Amino acid sequence: MLTRIDHIGIACFDLDETVEFYRATYGFEVLHTEANEEQGLREAMLRINGASDGGASYVQLLESTRDDSVIGKWLAKNGEGVHHIAFGTEDVDGDAEAVRGKGVRVLYDEPRRGSMGSRITFLHPKDCHGVLTELVTAAPQATPGH
Ligand code: MC0
């Protein structure tokens, strides 16, 4: 069951500059940064609030680290902006299968590694009214307050 918005993924040209915009404009602080080699990106997670299912809600800022990455290609075509929305669930495997059973294309056969040790998969935007949609199960150690 999808229980919260885990994050809004925003593609940007310059991660440090964009982080500074979110800090100076809204007061959002960076909880976590990491590079994801598989996805070809560098990211910052800005925590907005915690949630009772063990996850939280974030703004996720994404900078491409290679031209042929998903984010690199998307930035070249569209420029900066909202790239995807992610819903949080305790059971990404079960929810991905349930959605697949409803005829929505799930992009990964098995969930892959996401931010902060989470497990993630994506739904094709053409099957979701134009929205690239991610399903996320947070890592146990990502539980707010732990
Ligand atoms: C592409 N399209 C989108 C879109 N990306 N529509 C809405 N939102 C997006 N983000 C549309 C295009 O406009 C195009 O429509 C059609 O989909 C095909 O696009 P394309 O430019 O040819 O791109 P593809 O087909 O090569 O790739 C699209 C696809 C890809 C969704 C399969 O982006 C993908 O595999 N995404 C999942 C992985 C991902 O997003 N990684 C980065 C974040 P028209 O009408 O022009 O044909 S990873 C992440 O965030 C992790 C680290 C985490 O959260 O922890």
PDB file of C-alpha atoms and ligand atoms in Angstrom:
ATOM      1  CA  MET A   1       0.000   0.000   0.000  1.00  0.00           C
ATOM      2  CA  LEU A   2       1.324   3.407  -0.949  1.00  0.00           C
ATOM      3  CA  THR A   3       1.276   5.534   2.185  1.00  0.00           C
ATOM      4  CA  ARG A   4       3.054   8.798   1.449  1.00  0.00           C
ATOM      5  CA  ILE A   5       4.945  10.913  -1.026  1.00  0.00           C
ATOM      6  CA  ASP A   6       8.537   9.782  -0.505  1.00  0.00           C
ATOM      7  CA  HIS A   7      10.078  12.450  -2.701  1.00  0.00           C
ATOM      8  CA  ILE A   8       9.789  14.756  -5.656  1.00  0.00           C
ATOM      9  CA  GLY A   9      12.778  14.242  -7.964  1.00  0.00           C
ATOM     10  CA  ILE A  10      14.044  17.465  -9.539  1.00  0.00           C
ATOM     11  CA  ALA A  11      16.693  17.479 -12.266  1.00  0.00           C
ATOM     12  CA  CYS A  12      19.196  20.329 -12.092  1.00  0.00           C
ATOM     13  CA  PHE A  13      22.339  21.397 -13.923  1.00  0.00           C
ATOM     14  CA  ASP A  14      24.346  22.334 -10.807  1.00  0.00           C
ATOM     15  CA  LEU A  15      23.598  20.412  -7.612  1.00  0.00           C
ATOM     16  CA  ASP A  16      25.461  22.716  -5.210  1.00  0.00           C
ATOM     17  CA  GLU A  17      23.844  25.840  -6.631  1.00  0.00           C
ATOM     18  CA  THR A  18      20.371  24.275  -6.481  1.00  0.00           C
ATOM     19  CA  VAL A  19      20.884  23.030  -2.915  1.00  0.00           C
ATOM     20  CA  GLU A  20      21.812  26.575  -1.949  1.00  0.00           C
ATOM     21  CA  PHE A  21      18.629  27.911  -3.580  1.00  0.00           C
ATOM     22  CA  TYR A  22      16.458  25.513  -1.533  1.00  0.00           C
ATOM     23  CA  ARG A  23      18.348  26.374   1.667  1.00  0.00           C
ATOM     24  CA  ALA A  24      18.270  30.140   1.177  1.00  0.00           C
ATOM     25  CA  THR A  25      14.695  30.313  -0.143  1.00  0.00           C
ATOM     26  CA  TYR A  26      12.862  27.765   2.023  1.00  0.00           C
ATOM     27  CA  GLY A  27      15.287  26.847   4.802  1.00  0.00           C
ATOM     28  CA  PHE A  28      15.401  23.172   3.723  1.00  0.00           C
ATOM     29  CA  GLU A  29      18.596  21.443   4.851  1.00  0.00           C
ATOM     30  CA  VAL A  30      20.397  18.560   3.185  1.00  0.00           C
ATOM     31  CA  LEU A  31      19.984  15.311   5.121  1.00  0.00           C
ATOM     32  CA  HIS A  32      22.040  13.170   2.783  1.00  0.00           C
ATOM     33  CA  THR A  33      24.092  13.304  -0.416  1.00  0.00           C
ATOM     34  CA  GLU A  34      25.363  10.438  -2.534  1.00  0.00           C
ATOM     35  CA  ALA A  35      26.535   9.449  -5.987  1.00  0.00           C
ATOM     36  CA  ASN A  36      24.665   6.638  -7.733  1.00  0.00           C
ATOM     37  CA  GLU A  37      26.986   5.105 -10.354  1.00  0.00           C
ATOM     38  CA  GLU A  38      24.323   2.793 -11.774  1.00  0.00           C
ATOM     39  CA  GLN A  39      21.990   5.739 -12.466  1.00  0.00           C
ATOM     40  CA  GLY A  40      24.830   8.139 -13.424  1.00  0.00           C
ATOM     41  CA  LEU A  41      23.882  10.867 -10.996  1.00  0.00           C
ATOM     42  CA  ARG A  42      24.742  12.813  -7.862  1.00  0.00           C
ATOM     43  CA  GLU A  43      21.891  13.650  -5.537  1.00  0.00           C
ATOM     44  CA  ALA A  44      20.925  15.548  -2.421  1.00  0.00           C
ATOM     45  CA  MET A  45      17.968  14.613  -0.218  1.00  0.00           C
ATOM     46  CA  LEU A  46      16.322  17.538   1.592  1.00  0.00           C
ATOM     47  CA  ARG A  47      14.064  16.189   4.326  1.00  0.00           C
ATOM     48  CA  ILE A  48      10.705  17.938   4.606  1.00  0.00           C
ATOM     49  CA  ASN A  49       8.942  15.823   7.254  1.00  0.00           C
ATOM     50  CA  GLY A  50       8.872  12.365   8.856  1.00  0.00           C
ATOM     51  CA  ALA A  51       6.048   9.827   8.461  1.00  0.00           C
ATOM     52  CA  SER A  52       4.566   7.078  10.637  1.00  0.00           C
ATOM     53  CA  ASP A  53       5.388   4.221   8.231  1.00  0.00           C
ATOM     54  CA  GLY A  54       9.110   4.564   8.892  1.00  0.00           C
ATOM     55  CA  GLY A  55       9.893   6.805   5.957  1.00  0.00           C
ATOM     56  CA  ALA A  56       9.886  10.519   5.350  1.00  0.00           C
ATOM     57  CA  SER A  57       9.183  13.023   2.579  1.00  0.00           C
ATOM     58  CA  TYR A  58      12.001  14.682   0.701  1.00  0.00           C
ATOM     59  CA  VAL A  59      12.875  16.970  -2.139  1.00  0.00           C
ATOM     60  CA  GLN A  60      15.465  15.065  -4.162  1.00  0.00           C
ATOM     61  CA  LEU A  61      17.820  17.158  -6.288  1.00  0.00           C
ATOM     62  CA  LEU A  62      19.479  15.254  -9.147  1.00  0.00           C
ATOM     63  CA  GLU A  63      22.563  16.227 -11.155  1.00  0.00           C
ATOM     64  CA  SER A  64      23.815  14.062 -14.007  1.00  0.00           C
ATOM     65  CA  THR A  65      27.367  12.726 -13.852  1.00  0.00           C
ATOM     66  CA  ARG A  66      27.467  11.464 -17.443  1.00  0.00           C
ATOM     67  CA  ASP A  67      25.797  12.645 -20.652  1.00  0.00           C
ATOM     68  CA  ASP A  68      24.159   9.297 -21.416  1.00  0.00           C
ATOM     69  CA  SER A  69      22.449   8.952 -18.014  1.00  0.00           C
ATOM     70  CA  VAL A  70      18.669   9.196 -17.698  1.00  0.00           C
ATOM     71  CA  ILE A  71      18.993  12.590 -15.986  1.00  0.00           C
ATOM     72  CA  GLY A  72      21.621  13.814 -18.488  1.00  0.00           C
ATOM     73  CA  LYS A  73      19.410  12.965 -21.464  1.00  0.00           C
ATOM     74  CA  TRP A  74      16.352  14.440 -19.777  1.00  0.00           C
ATOM     75  CA  LEU A  75      18.149  17.725 -18.957  1.00  0.00           C
ATOM     76  CA  ALA A  76      19.427  18.015 -22.536  1.00  0.00           C
ATOM     77  CA  LYS A  77      15.892  17.612 -23.859  1.00  0.00           C
ATOM     78  CA  ASN A  78      13.829  19.481 -21.245  1.00  0.00           C
ATOM     79  CA  GLY A  79      16.120  21.613 -19.098  1.00  0.00           C
ATOM     80  CA  GLU A  80      15.720  21.753 -15.326  1.00  0.00           C
ATOM     81  CA  GLY A  81      12.494  20.800 -13.574  1.00  0.00           C
ATOM     82  CA  VAL A  82      10.409  18.092 -11.928  1.00  0.00           C
ATOM     83  CA  HIS A  83      11.563  14.728 -13.264  1.00  0.00           C
ATOM     84  CA  HIS A  84       9.535  12.229 -11.232  1.00  0.00           C
ATOM     85  CA  ILE A  85       7.332  11.670  -8.206  1.00  0.00           C
ATOM     86  CA  ALA A  86       7.988   8.847  -5.750  1.00  0.00           C
ATOM     87  CA  PHE A  87       5.431   7.140  -3.518  1.00  0.00           C
ATOM     88  CA  GLY A  88       6.536   5.383  -0.323  1.00  0.00           C
ATOM     89  CA  THR A  89       5.476   1.850   0.588  1.00  0.00           C
ATOM     90  CA  GLU A  90       6.518  -0.818   3.063  1.00  0.00           C
ATOM     91  CA  ASP A  91       6.404  -3.394   0.237  1.00  0.00           C
ATOM     92  CA  VAL A  92       7.836  -2.231  -3.079  1.00  0.00           C
ATOM     93  CA  ASP A  93       7.909  -5.807  -4.430  1.00  0.00           C
ATOM     94  CA  GLY A  94       4.233  -6.445  -3.708  1.00  0.00           C
ATOM     95  CA  ASP A  95       3.052  -3.052  -4.884  1.00  0.00           C
ATOM     96  CA  ALA A  96       5.096  -3.267  -8.104  1.00  0.00           C
ATOM     97  CA  GLU A  97       3.522  -6.658  -8.852  1.00  0.00           C
ATOM     98  CA  ALA A  98       0.034  -5.336  -8.091  1.00  0.00           C
ATOM     99  CA  VAL A  99       0.521  -2.361 -10.412  1.00  0.00           C
ATOM    100  CA  ARG A 100       2.007  -4.610 -13.113  1.00  0.00           C
ATOM    101  CA  GLY A 101      -1.107  -6.752 -12.842  1.00  0.00           C
ATOM    102  CA  LYS A 102      -3.171  -3.689 -13.697  1.00  0.00           C
ATOM    103  CA  GLY A 103      -1.326  -3.291 -17.004  1.00  0.00           C
ATOM    104  CA  VAL A 104       1.164  -0.572 -16.037  1.00  0.00           C
ATOM    105  CA  ARG A 105       4.726  -1.116 -17.290  1.00  0.00           C
ATOM    106  CA  VAL A 106       7.133  -1.562 -14.349  1.00  0.00           C
ATOM    107  CA  LEU A 107      10.609  -0.712 -15.648  1.00  0.00           C
ATOM    108  CA  TYR A 108      12.685  -3.079 -13.491  1.00  0.00           C
ATOM    109  CA  ASP A 109      12.173  -6.840 -13.089  1.00  0.00           C
ATOM    110  CA  GLU A 110      13.443  -6.530  -9.517  1.00  0.00           C
ATOM    111  CA  PRO A 111      13.700  -3.364  -7.382  1.00  0.00           C
ATOM    112  CA  ARG A 112      17.117  -1.677  -7.522  1.00  0.00           C
ATOM    113  CA  ARG A 113      19.144   0.325  -5.033  1.00  0.00           C
ATOM    114  CA  GLY A 114      17.910   3.861  -4.427  1.00  0.00           C
ATOM    115  CA  SER A 115      18.868   6.725  -2.197  1.00  0.00           C
ATOM    116  CA  MET A 116      19.998   5.930   1.370  1.00  0.00           C
ATOM    117  CA  GLY A 117      19.821   2.180   0.801  1.00  0.00           C
ATOM    118  CA  SER A 118      16.187   2.233  -0.266  1.00  0.00           C
ATOM    119  CA  ARG A 119      14.732  -0.251  -2.783  1.00  0.00           C
ATOM    120  CA  ILE A 120      13.108   1.358  -5.810  1.00  0.00           C
ATOM    121  CA  THR A 121      11.363   0.717  -9.073  1.00  0.00           C
ATOM    122  CA  PHE A 122       9.828   2.950 -11.735  1.00  0.00           C
ATOM    123  CA  LEU A 123       6.541   2.959 -13.678  1.00  0.00           C
ATOM    124  CA  HIS A 124       6.559   4.128 -17.281  1.00  0.00           C
ATOM    125  CA  PRO A 125       5.322   7.731 -17.614  1.00  0.00           C
ATOM    126  CA  LYS A 126       3.279   6.852 -20.707  1.00  0.00           C
ATOM    127  CA  ASP A 127       1.188   4.489 -18.551  1.00  0.00           C
ATOM    128  CA  CYS A 128       0.805   7.081 -15.753  1.00  0.00           C
ATOM    129  CA  HIS A 129      -0.696  10.079 -17.528  1.00  0.00           C
ATOM    130  CA  GLY A 130       2.708  11.595 -18.295  1.00  0.00           C
ATOM    131  CA  VAL A 131       4.253  11.229 -14.831  1.00  0.00           C
ATOM    132  CA  LEU A 132       7.386   9.117 -14.329  1.00  0.00           C
ATOM    133  CA  THR A 133       6.435   7.401 -11.057  1.00  0.00           C
ATOM    134  CA  GLU A 134       8.777   5.697  -8.601  1.00  0.00           C
ATOM    135  CA  LEU A 135       7.873   3.279  -5.791  1.00  0.00           C
ATOM    136  CA  VAL A 136      10.206   3.297  -2.771  1.00  0.00           C
ATOM    137  CA  THR A 137      10.700   1.177   0.312  1.00  0.00           C
ATOM    138  CA  ALA A 138      12.957   3.001   2.747  1.00  0.00           C
ATOM    139  CA  ALA A 139      15.895   1.183   4.323  1.00  0.00           C
ATOM    140  CA  PRO A 140      15.173   0.275   7.966  1.00  0.00           C
ATOM    141  CA  GLN A 141      17.975   2.562   9.168  1.00  0.00           C
ATOM    142  CA  ALA A 142      16.340   5.500   7.368  1.00  0.00           C
ATOM    143  CA  THR A 143      13.527   5.469   9.938  1.00  0.00           C
ATOM    144  CA  PRO A 144      13.113   9.029  11.270  1.00  0.00           C
ATOM    145  CA  GLY A 145      14.219   9.317  14.857  1.00  0.00           C
ATOM    146  CA  HIS A 146      16.450   6.197  14.687  1.00  0.00           C
TER     147      HIS A 146
HETATM  148  C1  MC0 B   1      10.710  10.513 -20.522  1.00  0.00           C
HETATM  149  N1  MC0 B   1       9.418  10.821 -20.733  1.00  0.00           N
HETATM  150  C2  MC0 B   1       8.921  11.353 -19.629  1.00  0.00           C
HETATM  151  C3  MC0 B   1       9.999  11.377 -18.707  1.00  0.00           C
HETATM  152  N2  MC0 B   1      11.078  10.844 -19.290  1.00  0.00           N
HETATM  153  N3  MC0 B   1       7.702  11.797 -19.320  1.00  0.00           N
HETATM  154  C4  MC0 B   1       7.521  12.300 -18.071  1.00  0.00           C
HETATM  155  N4  MC0 B   1       8.510  12.373 -17.135  1.00  0.00           N
HETATM  156  C5  MC0 B   1       9.744  11.921 -17.416  1.00  0.00           C
HETATM  157  N5  MC0 B   1      10.697  11.984 -16.516  1.00  0.00           N
HETATM  158  C6  MC0 B   1       8.670  10.655 -21.981  1.00  0.00           C
HETATM  159  C7  MC0 B   1       9.312  11.429 -23.110  1.00  0.00           C
HETATM  160  O1  MC0 B   1       8.838  12.754 -23.149  1.00  0.00           O
HETATM  161  C8  MC0 B   1       8.927  10.638 -24.319  1.00  0.00           C
HETATM  162  O2  MC0 B   1       7.629  11.000 -24.735  1.00  0.00           O
HETATM  163  C9  MC0 B   1       8.907   9.207 -23.823  1.00  0.00           C
HETATM  164  O3  MC0 B   1       8.730   9.290 -22.377  1.00  0.00           O
HETATM  165  C10 MC0 B   1      10.212   8.480 -24.112  1.00  0.00           C
HETATM  166  O4  MC0 B   1      11.244   9.301 -23.584  1.00  0.00           O
HETATM  167  P1  MC0 B   1      12.752   9.282 -24.027  1.00  0.00           P
HETATM  168  O5  MC0 B   1      13.281  10.662 -23.864  1.00  0.00           O
HETATM  169  O6  MC0 B   1      12.913   8.576 -25.347  1.00  0.00           O
HETATM  170  O7  MC0 B   1      13.413   8.444 -22.894  1.00  0.00           O
HETATM  171  P2  MC0 B   1      13.594   6.884 -22.713  1.00  0.00           P
HETATM  172  O8  MC0 B   1      12.450   6.136 -23.314  1.00  0.00           O
HETATM  173  O9  MC0 B   1      14.974   6.529 -23.141  1.00  0.00           O
HETATM  174  O10 MC0 B   1      13.524   6.802 -21.118  1.00  0.00           O
HETATM  175  C11 MC0 B   1      12.357   7.072 -20.421  1.00  0.00           C
HETATM  176  C12 MC0 B   1      12.338   6.142 -19.178  1.00  0.00           C
HETATM  177  C13 MC0 B   1      13.647   6.449 -18.405  1.00  0.00           C
HETATM  178  C14 MC0 B   1      11.105   6.491 -18.349  1.00  0.00           C
HETATM  179  C15 MC0 B   1      12.272   4.686 -19.620  1.00  0.00           C
HETATM  180  O11 MC0 B   1      13.643   7.808 -17.966  1.00  0.00           O
HETATM  181  C16 MC0 B   1      13.845   5.563 -17.203  1.00  0.00           C
HETATM  182  O12 MC0 B   1      14.284   4.406 -17.306  1.00  0.00           O
HETATM  183  N6  MC0 B   1      13.590   6.075 -15.968  1.00  0.00           N
HETATM  184  C17 MC0 B   1      13.770   5.304 -14.730  1.00  0.00           C
HETATM  185  C18 MC0 B   1      15.113   5.589 -14.107  1.00  0.00           C
HETATM  186  C19 MC0 B   1      15.324   7.048 -13.673  1.00  0.00           C
HETATM  187  O13 MC0 B   1      14.455   7.888 -13.884  1.00  0.00           O
HETATM  188  N7  MC0 B   1      16.544   7.307 -13.142  1.00  0.00           N
HETATM  189  C20 MC0 B   1      16.883   8.653 -12.639  1.00  0.00           C
HETATM  190  C21 MC0 B   1      16.417   8.841 -11.261  1.00  0.00           C
HETATM  191  P3  MC0 B   1       7.296  11.359 -26.253  1.00  0.00           P
HETATM  192  O14 MC0 B   1       5.843  11.706 -26.229  1.00  0.00           O
HETATM  193  O15 MC0 B   1       8.218  12.492 -26.601  1.00  0.00           O
HETATM  194  O16 MC0 B   1       7.596  10.086 -27.007  1.00  0.00           O
HETATM  195  S1  MC0 B   1      17.096   7.600 -10.186  1.00  0.00           S
HETATM  196  C22 MC0 B   1      16.567   8.029  -8.646  1.00  0.00           C
HETATM  197  O17 MC0 B   1      15.901   8.999  -8.490  1.00  0.00           O
HETATM  198  C23 MC0 B   1      17.019   7.127  -7.499  1.00  0.00           C
HETATM  199  C24 MC0 B   1      18.477   7.321  -7.279  1.00  0.00           C
HETATM  200  C25 MC0 B   1      16.231   7.363  -6.211  1.00  0.00           C
HETATM  201  O18 MC0 B   1      15.139   7.944  -6.242  1.00  0.00           O
HETATM  202  O19 MC0 B   1      16.677   6.938  -5.143  1.00  0.00           O
END
